Coordinates of C-alpha atoms and ligand atoms in Angstrom, one line a residue:
M1172 CA 0.0 0.0 0.0
S1173 CA 1.3 3.5 -0.8
H1174 CA 1.8 6.1 1.8
N1175 CA 1.5 9.4 0.1
N1176 CA -1.6 11.0 1.4
R1177 CA -1.4 14.1 -0.7
R1178 CA -4.2 16.6 -0.4
Y1179 CA -4.3 18.2 -3.8
S1180 CA -7.0 20.7 -2.9
R1181 CA -4.8 22.3 -0.2
E1182 CA -2.6 23.5 -3.0
L1183 CA -5.6 25.3 -4.4
V1184 CA -7.2 26.8 -1.3
D1185 CA -4.6 27.4 1.4
G1186 CA -2.9 30.7 2.1
P1187 CA -3.5 34.4 1.1
T1188 CA -2.5 33.9 -2.5
K1189 CA -5.4 31.5 -3.0
A1190 CA -8.1 34.0 -2.0
P1191 CA -9.3 34.4 -5.6
G1192 CA -10.0 30.6 -5.9
R1193 CA -11.6 30.5 -2.5
S1194 CA -13.8 33.4 -3.5
M1195 CA -15.0 31.5 -6.5
L1196 CA -15.7 28.4 -4.4
R1197 CA -17.6 30.4 -1.8
A1198 CA -20.0 31.3 -4.6
V1199 CA -20.7 27.6 -5.2
G1200 CA -21.5 27.0 -1.5
F1201 CA -18.1 26.6 0.3
T1202 CA -18.0 27.8 4.0
D1203 CA -14.8 28.5 5.9
D1204 CA -14.9 24.9 7.3
D1205 CA -15.2 23.4 3.8
F1206 CA -11.8 24.6 2.9
K1207 CA -10.3 22.3 5.5
K1208 CA -12.1 19.3 4.1
P1209 CA -11.0 17.0 1.3
Q1210 CA -12.7 17.8 -2.0
I1211 CA -14.6 14.9 -3.5
G1212 CA -15.3 15.1 -7.2
I1213 CA -18.6 13.4 -8.3
A1214 CA -18.1 12.6 -12.0
S1215 CA -21.5 12.2 -13.4
T1216 CA -22.3 10.8 -16.9
W1217 CA -25.9 12.1 -16.8
A1218 CA -27.5 12.9 -20.1
T1219 CA -30.8 12.6 -21.7
V1220 CA -29.3 11.2 -24.9
T1221 CA -29.9 7.7 -23.7
P1222 CA -31.9 5.8 -21.1
C1223 CA -28.7 4.2 -19.7
N1224 CA -27.8 7.5 -18.1
M1225 CA -31.0 9.6 -17.9
H1226 CA -31.2 9.0 -14.1
I1227 CA -27.6 9.5 -13.1
D1228 CA -28.2 13.1 -12.1
K1229 CA -30.2 11.8 -9.2
L1230 CA -27.5 9.3 -8.3
A1231 CA -24.9 12.0 -8.4
E1232 CA -27.0 14.2 -6.1
A1233 CA -27.3 11.3 -3.6
A1234 CA -23.5 10.9 -3.8
R1235 CA -23.0 14.6 -3.3
V1236 CA -25.1 14.8 -0.2
A1237 CA -23.4 11.7 1.3
A1238 CA -19.9 13.0 0.5
D1239 CA -20.6 16.1 2.5
E1240 CA -22.2 14.1 5.4
A1241 CA -19.1 11.9 5.5
G1242 CA -16.8 14.8 6.1
G1243 CA -15.7 15.7 2.6
K1244 CA -16.8 18.6 0.3
A1245 CA -18.4 17.4 -2.9
L1246 CA -18.2 19.0 -6.3
V1247 CA -20.3 17.6 -9.1
F1248 CA -19.2 17.8 -12.7
N1249 CA -20.4 16.1 -15.9
T1250 CA -18.7 14.4 -18.6
I1251 CA -20.2 13.3 -21.9
T1252 CA -21.8 10.0 -23.0
I1253 CA -23.0 8.4 -26.2
S1254 CA -25.3 5.5 -26.7
D1255 CA -24.2 2.5 -28.8
G1256 CA -27.8 1.3 -28.7
I1257 CA -28.9 4.4 -30.6
A1258 CA -25.9 5.0 -32.9
N1259 CA -25.3 1.4 -34.0
G1260 CA -25.6 1.0 -37.8
Y1261 CA -25.0 4.7 -38.4
E1262 CA -21.8 6.5 -39.5
G1263 CA -21.7 8.3 -36.1
M1264 CA -21.1 5.0 -34.4
K1265 CA -17.5 5.5 -35.3
C1266 CA -17.4 8.1 -32.4
S1267 CA -18.4 5.4 -29.9
L1268 CA -14.9 4.2 -28.9
V1269 CA -13.6 7.7 -29.4
S1270 CA -16.0 8.7 -26.5
R1271 CA -14.2 6.4 -24.1
E1272 CA -11.0 8.4 -24.6
V1273 CA -12.9 11.8 -24.4
I1274 CA -14.5 10.7 -21.2
A1275 CA -11.2 9.6 -19.7
D1276 CA -9.5 12.8 -20.8
S1277 CA -12.4 15.0 -19.5
I1278 CA -12.5 13.5 -16.0
E1279 CA -8.7 13.6 -15.8
T1280 CA -8.8 17.2 -16.9
V1281 CA -11.4 18.4 -14.4
A1282 CA -9.9 16.5 -11.5
G1283 CA -6.4 17.6 -12.4
C1284 CA -7.4 21.2 -12.9
E1285 CA -9.6 21.5 -9.8
A1286 CA -7.3 19.6 -7.5
L1287 CA -9.9 17.1 -6.4
D1288 CA -8.6 14.8 -3.7
G1289 CA -10.9 11.8 -4.3
L1290 CA -13.6 10.8 -6.8
V1291 CA -16.8 9.0 -7.2
A1292 CA -17.4 8.2 -10.8
I1293 CA -20.9 7.1 -11.9
G1294 CA -21.2 5.4 -15.3
G1295 CA -24.1 3.6 -16.9
C1296 CA -23.2 2.8 -20.5
D1297 CA -20.6 0.8 -22.4
K1298 CA -17.9 3.4 -23.1
N1299 CA -18.4 5.7 -20.1
M1300 CA -17.6 3.0 -17.7
P1301 CA -14.1 2.1 -19.0
G1302 CA -13.7 5.9 -19.7
C1303 CA -14.3 6.6 -16.0
M1304 CA -11.9 3.7 -15.0
I1305 CA -9.1 4.9 -17.3
A1306 CA -9.4 8.4 -15.7
L1307 CA -9.4 7.0 -12.2
S1308 CA -6.3 4.9 -13.0
R1309 CA -4.4 7.8 -14.5
L1310 CA -5.3 10.2 -11.6
N1311 CA -4.7 7.5 -8.9
R1312 CA -6.5 9.3 -6.2
P1313 CA -8.8 7.5 -3.7
S1314 CA -11.9 6.6 -5.8
V1315 CA -14.9 4.5 -6.1
F1316 CA -16.8 3.6 -9.3
V1317 CA -20.6 3.4 -9.1
Y1318 CA -22.6 1.6 -11.8
G1319 CA -25.8 3.3 -12.9
G1320 CA -27.7 0.0 -12.8
T1321 CA -29.5 -2.3 -15.2
I1322 CA -32.8 -1.6 -17.0
R1323 CA -36.0 -3.6 -16.3
P1324 CA -37.2 -6.0 -19.0
G1325 CA -39.6 -4.7 -21.6
K1326 CA -42.9 -6.3 -22.6
N1327 CA -42.6 -10.1 -23.1
R1328 CA -39.1 -9.9 -21.7
T1329 CA -37.8 -7.8 -24.6
D1330 CA -34.7 -5.6 -24.6
I1331 CA -32.7 -3.5 -27.1
I1332 CA -31.3 -6.7 -28.8
S1333 CA -34.9 -7.9 -29.3
V1334 CA -35.4 -4.8 -31.4
F1335 CA -32.3 -5.2 -33.4
E1336 CA -33.2 -8.8 -34.1
A1337 CA -36.7 -7.9 -35.0
V1338 CA -35.4 -5.7 -37.8
G1339 CA -33.7 -8.8 -39.3
Q1340 CA -36.9 -10.9 -38.8
Y1341 CA -38.9 -8.2 -40.5
A1342 CA -36.4 -8.0 -43.4
R1343 CA -36.8 -11.7 -44.1
G1344 CA -40.6 -11.5 -44.0
G1345 CA -40.9 -13.2 -40.6
M1346 CA -42.5 -10.3 -38.9
R1347 CA -45.1 -7.7 -39.9
L1348 CA -44.3 -4.0 -39.6
E1349 CA -46.9 -3.6 -36.9
E1350 CA -45.2 -6.3 -34.9
L1351 CA -41.8 -4.7 -35.3
E1352 CA -43.3 -1.4 -34.1
D1353 CA -44.8 -3.1 -31.1
V1354 CA -41.3 -4.4 -30.1
E1355 CA -39.8 -1.0 -30.7
R1356 CA -42.4 0.7 -28.5
H1357 CA -42.2 -1.6 -25.5
A1358 CA -38.7 -3.0 -25.3
I1359 CA -37.1 -0.1 -23.3
P1360 CA -39.4 0.7 -20.4
G1361 CA -37.3 3.3 -18.7
P1362 CA -33.9 4.2 -17.3
G1363 CA -31.0 1.8 -17.0
S1364 CA -28.3 0.0 -19.0
C1365 CA -29.1 -2.6 -21.6
G1366 CA -30.6 -5.6 -19.8
G1367 CA -28.5 -8.7 -20.8
M1368 CA -24.9 -9.6 -20.0
Y1369 CA -24.0 -7.1 -22.7
T1370 CA -21.1 -4.7 -22.4
A1371 CA -22.4 -2.4 -19.7
N1372 CA -23.3 -5.2 -17.3
T1373 CA -20.1 -6.9 -18.2
M1374 CA -18.1 -3.8 -17.4
A1375 CA -20.0 -3.3 -14.1
S1376 CA -19.3 -6.9 -13.0
E1377 CA -15.6 -6.8 -13.9
I1378 CA -15.1 -3.4 -12.1
E1379 CA -16.8 -4.9 -9.0
A1380 CA -14.7 -8.0 -9.2
M1381 CA -11.6 -5.8 -9.5
G1382 CA -12.5 -4.2 -6.2
M1383 CA -13.2 -0.7 -7.5
S1384 CA -16.9 -0.6 -6.8
L1385 CA -18.7 -1.6 -3.6
P1386 CA -20.0 -5.2 -3.2
G1387 CA -23.3 -5.5 -5.1
S1388 CA -22.9 -2.3 -7.2
S1389 CA -22.9 -4.2 -10.5
A1390 CA -26.2 -6.0 -9.9
Q1391 CA -28.8 -3.5 -8.9
D1392 CA -31.7 -2.1 -10.9
A1393 CA -31.2 1.5 -12.1
I1394 CA -34.3 2.7 -10.3
S1395 CA -34.1 1.1 -6.9
L1396 CA -33.4 2.1 -3.3
Q1397 CA -30.4 -0.2 -3.4
K1398 CA -28.8 1.9 -6.2
L1399 CA -29.3 5.2 -4.3
E1400 CA -27.8 3.5 -1.2
D1401 CA -24.9 2.3 -3.3
C1402 CA -24.2 6.0 -4.2
R1403 CA -24.3 7.2 -0.7
K1404 CA -22.0 4.4 0.5
A1405 CA -19.6 5.1 -2.3
S1406 CA -19.1 8.7 -1.2
A1407 CA -18.5 7.5 2.4
A1408 CA -16.1 4.9 1.1
V1409 CA -14.0 7.6 -0.7
V1410 CA -13.7 9.6 2.5
Q1411 CA -12.5 6.4 4.3
L1412 CA -10.1 5.6 1.5
L1413 CA -8.7 9.1 1.8
N1414 CA -8.2 8.6 5.5
Q1415 CA -6.5 5.2 4.9
D1416 CA -4.6 6.5 1.9
I1417 CA -5.8 3.7 -0.4
K1418 CA -5.5 4.5 -4.0
P1419 CA -6.6 2.7 -7.2
S1420 CA -3.0 1.5 -7.7
D1421 CA -3.4 -0.4 -4.4
I1422 CA -6.5 -2.1 -5.7
M1423 CA -6.1 -2.5 -9.5
T1424 CA -3.2 -4.9 -9.3
R1425 CA -2.4 -7.7 -11.8
E1426 CA -4.3 -10.1 -9.5
A1427 CA -7.3 -7.8 -9.5
F1428 CA -7.3 -7.8 -13.3
E1429 CA -7.2 -11.6 -13.3
N1430 CA -10.2 -11.6 -10.9
A1431 CA -12.0 -9.3 -13.3
I1432 CA -11.3 -11.6 -16.3
T1433 CA -12.4 -14.6 -14.3
V1434 CA -15.8 -13.1 -13.5
V1435 CA -16.3 -11.9 -17.1
I1436 CA -15.8 -15.4 -18.3
A1437 CA -18.0 -17.0 -15.7
L1438 CA -20.7 -14.6 -16.6
G1439 CA -20.4 -15.1 -20.4
G1440 CA -19.5 -11.4 -20.8
S1441 CA -18.9 -9.2 -23.8
T1442 CA -15.8 -9.2 -26.1
N1443 CA -15.5 -5.5 -25.3
A1444 CA -14.2 -6.6 -21.9
V1445 CA -11.0 -7.6 -23.7
L1446 CA -10.5 -4.2 -25.3
H1447 CA -11.4 -2.2 -22.2
L1448 CA -9.5 -4.3 -19.6
L1449 CA -6.4 -4.0 -21.7
A1450 CA -6.9 -0.2 -21.9
M1451 CA -7.6 0.0 -18.1
A1452 CA -4.5 -2.0 -17.3
N1453 CA -2.4 0.1 -19.5
A1454 CA -3.7 3.3 -17.8
M1455 CA -2.8 1.7 -14.4
G1456 CA 0.6 0.5 -15.6
V1457 CA -0.3 -3.2 -15.0
E1458 CA 1.2 -5.6 -17.5
L1459 CA -1.8 -7.4 -19.1
R1460 CA -1.7 -8.9 -22.5
I1461 CA -4.4 -10.2 -24.8
D1462 CA -3.1 -13.8 -24.4
D1463 CA -3.7 -13.6 -20.6
F1464 CA -7.4 -14.0 -21.5
S1465 CA -6.5 -17.4 -23.0
K1466 CA -4.4 -18.5 -20.1
I1467 CA -7.2 -17.7 -17.5
G1468 CA -9.8 -18.9 -19.9
K1469 CA -8.5 -22.5 -19.8
R1470 CA -9.3 -22.8 -16.1
V1471 CA -12.5 -20.8 -15.8
P1472 CA -15.9 -22.2 -17.0
M1473 CA -18.8 -20.1 -18.4
L1474 CA -21.6 -20.6 -15.9
A1475 CA -24.2 -17.9 -16.5
D1476 CA -27.2 -18.5 -18.7
L1477 CA -27.6 -14.9 -19.5
R1478 CA -28.4 -13.0 -22.8
P1479 CA -27.3 -12.6 -25.5
S1480 CA -26.5 -16.3 -25.9
G1481 CA -28.5 -17.4 -22.9
R1482 CA -32.0 -17.1 -21.5
Y1483 CA -32.0 -14.7 -18.6
M1484 CA -31.7 -10.9 -18.1
M1485 CA -29.6 -9.1 -15.7
S1486 CA -32.5 -8.0 -13.6
E1487 CA -33.4 -11.7 -13.1
L1488 CA -29.8 -12.3 -11.8
V1489 CA -30.3 -9.3 -9.5
E1490 CA -33.4 -11.0 -8.1
I1491 CA -31.4 -14.1 -7.0
G1492 CA -28.5 -12.2 -5.5
G1493 CA -26.4 -10.7 -8.3
I1494 CA -22.8 -11.7 -8.8
L1495 CA -21.7 -11.9 -5.2
P1496 CA -22.7 -15.6 -4.7
L1497 CA -21.0 -16.4 -8.0
M1498 CA -17.8 -14.7 -6.8
K1499 CA -18.0 -16.6 -3.6
R1500 CA -18.3 -19.9 -5.5
L1501 CA -15.4 -18.9 -7.7
L1502 CA -13.3 -18.0 -4.6
D1503 CA -14.2 -21.3 -3.0
Q1504 CA -13.0 -23.1 -6.2
G1505 CA -9.6 -21.3 -5.9
L1506 CA -10.4 -19.3 -9.1
L1507 CA -10.2 -15.8 -7.5
H1508 CA -7.4 -14.1 -5.6
G1509 CA -9.0 -13.5 -2.3
D1510 CA -6.3 -11.3 -0.9
C1511 CA -6.9 -8.4 -3.3
L1512 CA -7.8 -5.1 -1.6
T1513 CA -11.0 -3.5 -2.5
V1514 CA -12.7 -0.1 -2.0
T1515 CA -14.3 -1.3 1.2
G1516 CA -10.7 -1.2 2.7
K1517 CA -11.1 -5.0 3.1
T1518 CA -10.0 -7.9 0.9
L1519 CA -12.2 -9.6 -1.5
R1520 CA -12.3 -12.6 0.7
E1521 CA -13.5 -10.5 3.7
N1522 CA -16.2 -8.9 1.5
L1523 CA -17.5 -12.3 0.5
A1524 CA -17.3 -13.9 3.9
D1525 CA -21.0 -13.5 4.8
V1526 CA -22.5 -13.8 1.3
E1527 CA -25.2 -16.4 1.0
D1528 CA -25.4 -18.8 -1.9
Y1529 CA -28.1 -18.6 -4.6
P1530 CA -31.6 -20.1 -3.8
A1531 CA -31.6 -23.8 -4.6
D1532 CA -34.2 -23.6 -7.3
Q1533 CA -32.5 -21.0 -9.6
D1534 CA -31.1 -22.0 -13.0
I1535 CA -29.4 -18.8 -14.1
I1536 CA -26.0 -19.7 -12.6
C1537 CA -25.0 -23.3 -13.4
D1538 CA -23.0 -25.5 -11.0
F1539 CA -19.3 -26.2 -11.8
D1540 CA -20.1 -29.8 -12.9
Q1541 CA -22.7 -28.6 -15.4
P1542 CA -21.3 -25.4 -17.0
I1543 CA -22.6 -23.8 -20.1
K1544 CA -19.1 -24.2 -21.4
A1545 CA -16.2 -25.9 -19.6
D1546 CA -13.8 -23.1 -20.6
S1547 CA -13.9 -19.6 -21.7
H1548 CA -16.3 -18.4 -24.4
L1549 CA -13.9 -15.5 -25.1
R1550 CA -11.3 -16.9 -27.5
I1551 CA -8.1 -15.2 -28.6
L1552 CA -7.6 -16.5 -32.1
R1553 CA -4.3 -16.2 -34.0
G1554 CA -3.1 -17.4 -37.3
N1555 CA -2.2 -16.2 -40.8
L1556 CA -5.4 -14.1 -40.8
A1557 CA -4.7 -12.4 -37.4
P1558 CA -1.0 -12.6 -36.5
E1559 CA -1.5 -10.1 -33.6
G1560 CA -4.7 -11.8 -32.4
S1561 CA -8.4 -11.5 -32.7
V1562 CA -11.3 -12.0 -30.3
A1563 CA -14.2 -14.4 -30.7
K1564 CA -17.2 -15.0 -28.5
I1565 CA -18.0 -18.7 -28.9
T1566 CA -20.3 -20.3 -26.4
G1567 CA -20.3 -23.6 -28.2
K1568 CA -24.0 -23.3 -29.1
E1569 CA -23.0 -22.2 -32.6
G1570 CA -20.4 -25.0 -32.8
N1571 CA -16.7 -24.7 -32.3
R1572 CA -15.3 -24.7 -35.8
F1573 CA -16.5 -23.1 -39.0
T1574 CA -15.1 -23.2 -42.5
G1575 CA -16.7 -21.2 -45.3
S1576 CA -16.2 -18.9 -48.3
A1577 CA -15.3 -15.3 -47.8
K1578 CA -17.7 -12.6 -48.8
V1579 CA -15.9 -9.3 -48.4
Y1580 CA -17.3 -5.9 -47.6
H1581 CA -15.4 -2.7 -47.0
S1582 CA -17.7 -1.1 -44.4
E1583 CA -20.4 -2.0 -41.9
P1584 CA -23.2 -0.4 -43.9
E1585 CA -22.2 -2.2 -47.1
S1586 CA -22.3 -5.6 -45.3
Y1587 CA -25.6 -4.8 -43.5
Q1588 CA -27.4 -4.0 -46.6
A1589 CA -26.1 -7.1 -48.3
I1590 CA -27.3 -9.3 -45.5
L1591 CA -30.7 -7.6 -45.5
D1592 CA -30.9 -8.1 -49.3
G1593 CA -30.2 -11.8 -49.0
E1594 CA -26.8 -11.6 -50.6
V1595 CA -25.2 -13.5 -47.7
V1596 CA -26.1 -17.2 -47.7
A1597 CA -25.4 -20.3 -45.6
G1598 CA -21.7 -21.3 -45.8
D1599 CA -20.4 -17.7 -46.1
V1600 CA -17.8 -16.0 -43.9
V1601 CA -18.8 -12.3 -44.0
V1602 CA -15.6 -10.2 -43.9
I1603 CA -16.1 -6.6 -42.8
R1604 CA -12.8 -4.7 -43.0
Y1605 CA -11.5 -1.2 -42.9
E1606 CA -13.5 -0.8 -39.7
G1607 CA -10.5 -1.1 -37.3
P1608 CA -9.4 1.5 -34.8
K1609 CA -7.5 3.5 -37.5
G1610 CA -9.4 2.5 -40.6
G1611 CA -13.0 3.0 -39.4
P1612 CA -11.8 5.0 -37.7
G1613 CA -13.2 4.2 -34.3
M1614 CA -13.6 0.4 -34.5
Q1615 CA -17.3 0.6 -34.7
E1616 CA -19.6 -2.3 -33.5
M1617 CA -21.2 -4.7 -35.9
L1618 CA -24.5 -5.2 -34.0
S1619 CA -26.6 -4.4 -37.0
P1620 CA -25.0 -7.1 -39.3
T1621 CA -24.9 -9.7 -36.6
S1622 CA -28.5 -9.1 -35.6
A1623 CA -29.5 -9.2 -39.2
I1624 CA -27.8 -12.6 -39.6
M1625 CA -29.7 -13.8 -36.6
G1626 CA -32.9 -12.2 -37.7
R1627 CA -32.6 -13.9 -41.1
G1628 CA -32.2 -17.3 -39.4
L1629 CA -28.5 -17.8 -40.5
G1630 CA -27.0 -17.8 -37.0
N1631 CA -25.8 -21.4 -37.3
D1632 CA -24.7 -21.2 -41.0
V1633 CA -22.8 -17.9 -41.4
A1634 CA -19.7 -16.7 -39.7
L1635 CA -18.5 -13.0 -39.5
I1636 CA -15.0 -11.7 -39.1
T1637 CA -14.0 -8.0 -38.8
D1638 CA -11.3 -5.7 -37.7
G1639 CA -14.1 -3.8 -36.0
R1640 CA -15.7 -5.0 -32.8
F1641 CA -19.0 -6.2 -31.5
S1642 CA -21.7 -5.1 -29.3
G1643 CA -22.1 -7.1 -26.1
G1644 CA -25.4 -8.0 -27.6
S1645 CA -23.9 -9.7 -30.7
H1646 CA -23.9 -13.5 -30.8
G1647 CA -23.3 -16.1 -33.4
F1648 CA -20.1 -17.3 -34.9
V1649 CA -18.3 -13.9 -34.9
V1650 CA -14.7 -12.9 -34.6
G1651 CA -13.7 -9.3 -34.1
H1652 CA -10.6 -7.1 -33.3
V1653 CA -8.7 -8.8 -36.1
A1654 CA -5.2 -7.4 -35.9
P1655 CA -3.3 -6.0 -37.6
E1656 CA -6.3 -4.2 -39.1
A1657 CA -6.9 -3.7 -42.8
A1658 CA -5.9 -0.1 -42.9
E1659 CA -2.5 -1.1 -41.6
G1660 CA -2.1 -3.7 -44.4
G1661 CA -3.0 -6.6 -42.1
P1662 CA -3.9 -10.0 -43.8
I1663 CA -7.6 -9.2 -43.5
A1664 CA -7.0 -6.5 -46.2
L1665 CA -5.8 -9.2 -48.6
I1666 CA -8.8 -11.6 -48.5
E1667 CA -10.7 -12.0 -51.7
N1668 CA -14.2 -13.2 -52.3
G1669 CA -14.3 -17.0 -52.3
D1670 CA -11.2 -17.5 -50.2
R1671 CA -11.7 -20.4 -47.8
I1672 CA -11.5 -19.3 -44.2
T1673 CA -11.4 -21.6 -41.1
I1674 CA -12.2 -20.4 -37.6
D1675 CA -11.2 -22.9 -35.0
A1676 CA -12.3 -22.0 -31.5
V1677 CA -10.8 -25.2 -30.0
A1678 CA -7.3 -24.7 -31.4
D1679 CA -7.8 -20.9 -31.2
E1680 CA -6.8 -20.4 -34.8
I1681 CA -8.1 -18.3 -37.6
T1682 CA -6.8 -19.2 -41.0
V1683 CA -7.3 -18.1 -44.6
H1684 CA -6.4 -21.0 -46.9
V1685 CA -4.2 -19.0 -49.2
D1686 CA -0.5 -19.8 -49.4
D1687 CA 2.1 -17.3 -48.3
A1688 CA 3.4 -16.6 -51.8
E1689 CA -0.1 -15.6 -53.0
L1690 CA -0.6 -13.4 -49.9
A1691 CA 2.7 -11.8 -50.5
R1692 CA 1.7 -11.1 -54.2
R1693 CA -1.6 -9.5 -53.0
K1694 CA 0.3 -7.5 -50.4
A1695 CA 2.6 -6.1 -53.1
N1696 CA -0.4 -4.8 -55.0
W1697 CA -2.1 -3.4 -51.9
T1698 CA -2.2 0.4 -51.3
P1699 CA -3.3 2.0 -48.0
P1700 CA -6.6 3.7 -48.2
E1701 CA -7.1 7.4 -47.9
P1702 CA -8.1 8.3 -44.3
R1703 CA -11.8 8.7 -44.1
Y1704 CA -11.5 11.7 -41.8
K1705 CA -8.9 14.4 -42.2
R1706 CA -10.0 16.8 -39.4
G1707 CA -11.7 16.7 -36.1
A1708 CA -12.1 14.1 -33.3
L1709 CA -12.2 11.0 -35.6
A1710 CA -9.0 12.2 -37.5
K1711 CA -7.2 12.8 -34.2
F1712 CA -8.3 9.4 -32.8
A1713 CA -7.1 7.7 -36.0
K1714 CA -3.7 9.4 -35.7
L1715 CA -3.1 8.4 -32.1
V1716 CA -4.8 5.0 -31.7
G1717 CA -2.9 1.8 -31.3
S1718 CA -3.7 -1.9 -32.1
A1719 CA -7.0 -3.5 -30.9
S1720 CA -4.8 -6.2 -29.4
D1721 CA -3.4 -3.6 -27.1
G1722 CA -6.8 -2.1 -26.1
A1723 CA -7.0 0.5 -28.9
V1724 CA -5.7 3.2 -26.6
T1725 CA -4.7 6.7 -27.6
D1726 CA -2.1 6.9 -24.8
D1727 CA 1.3 5.3 -25.2
F1728 CA 1.1 1.5 -24.8
Q1729 CA 3.4 0.7 -21.9
Y1730 CA 4.2 -3.0 -22.5
Ligands
FES689 FE1 -26.1 2.2 -23.0 FE2 -26.5 -0.3 -23.9 S1 -26.5 1.5 -25.0 S2 -25.9 0.3 -21.9

């Protein structure tokens, strides 16, 4: 544990020369006494652009009041958010991963400039959660992350993925327009993050497993007394962490990242966990590599029957106790590091000591002797098509191997239209390229094409590979994060229509059956594409971003 209890705010408010700053702060409510207290930043991702975050202003207010009551002085500030659920399938989706970096930079900027001593960061959507965590890692000041909470199910247990898949069903004539509209109107009943084990719930679970949110934070409904209480306790915990001088670097250790990966696998979490955990580890200076997911994945089974590949929703897991009983089971099996410190000031083992097991009649979390899959569903595939790696989510329901013929598209919209038009048929491997971190730019998600494949009933007969990435809601035989990406001249750029491709999720290989000489000939004739954006946020991101296999970060990659 570090012993450098620096009070940043004192440098901003102590002494006669700081009178102007104090004067400003008096206007926002500071009293004489408040200048002696640690300043707690409440980083809110509130916005009405998406249901995931529309309630976070109320959570931030609960955290603000509690921080003051606990002996700190709270300052609330906002950062941005975007919604993948809304932007998917639109050119603007390229800004999604960019927003992770903007959010991280913005929280770091405010906390750095305003000399905040500790932070509560509240996130409720895919990118703002890793964005918050990257900022907390860089700042390394006593902090707690709070999850905004999951949405309740829509009518007939629908959610946002139901709507995406209904579009595909409608396109193949399996659903009338009025039925599609009915799903659209009733799938999203109010505030909260998308309701399956998609990216937001995956991120919340891994952050809790890592010890950076309070026990239970990841499995609470967005609109619930438990969530408000979680916010209040988070602020009190930050004040306690300040007193004990416990910083994120004391919590986010290599072992803590291993715990996070273990819980993501057991829950059947999103492929985005790979990207974001690599980025968070890089921000914290923890050496974590993409192949660590394979090493841990060999010993950890997938146990949760949760959407997108399974039956249940996050709110149904909440009803039986959330992820704490699962973590206790994993700890008892020797699959978690129990000595890791957490934001409670206690170890993970101590936090789990009094946790009760699930009710006997539940079937959401399987027993170890009857897993959904005996090892990880997240597969890191390498081979002549992805020498730097790629990420697949294979639960086994779609099989473990696929060989088919390439059908190549140079963008997500091009592929989506082709799938809706019936151009893609059984036996195809859809290749969507020039959608990587630099090429897209922004590595956009392929939820529309994967949902269209499902909606057209081709989930078991078509595979999809891309240098872009997937929504946590995507399922089927899909491989993303193919690196090096096409825009960098990676082998995915050299595939031609009709090339045979094999995806082997047992041997963890991805192969294009074209010999080296022919690939070299194609490479000699390949020219890099013109950047799609020459100015602005996307152009800046494209200039700075690194490989997906390193987390697609815009900071220097440290290892
Ligand atoms: Fe925000 Fe799904 S779009 S959690």
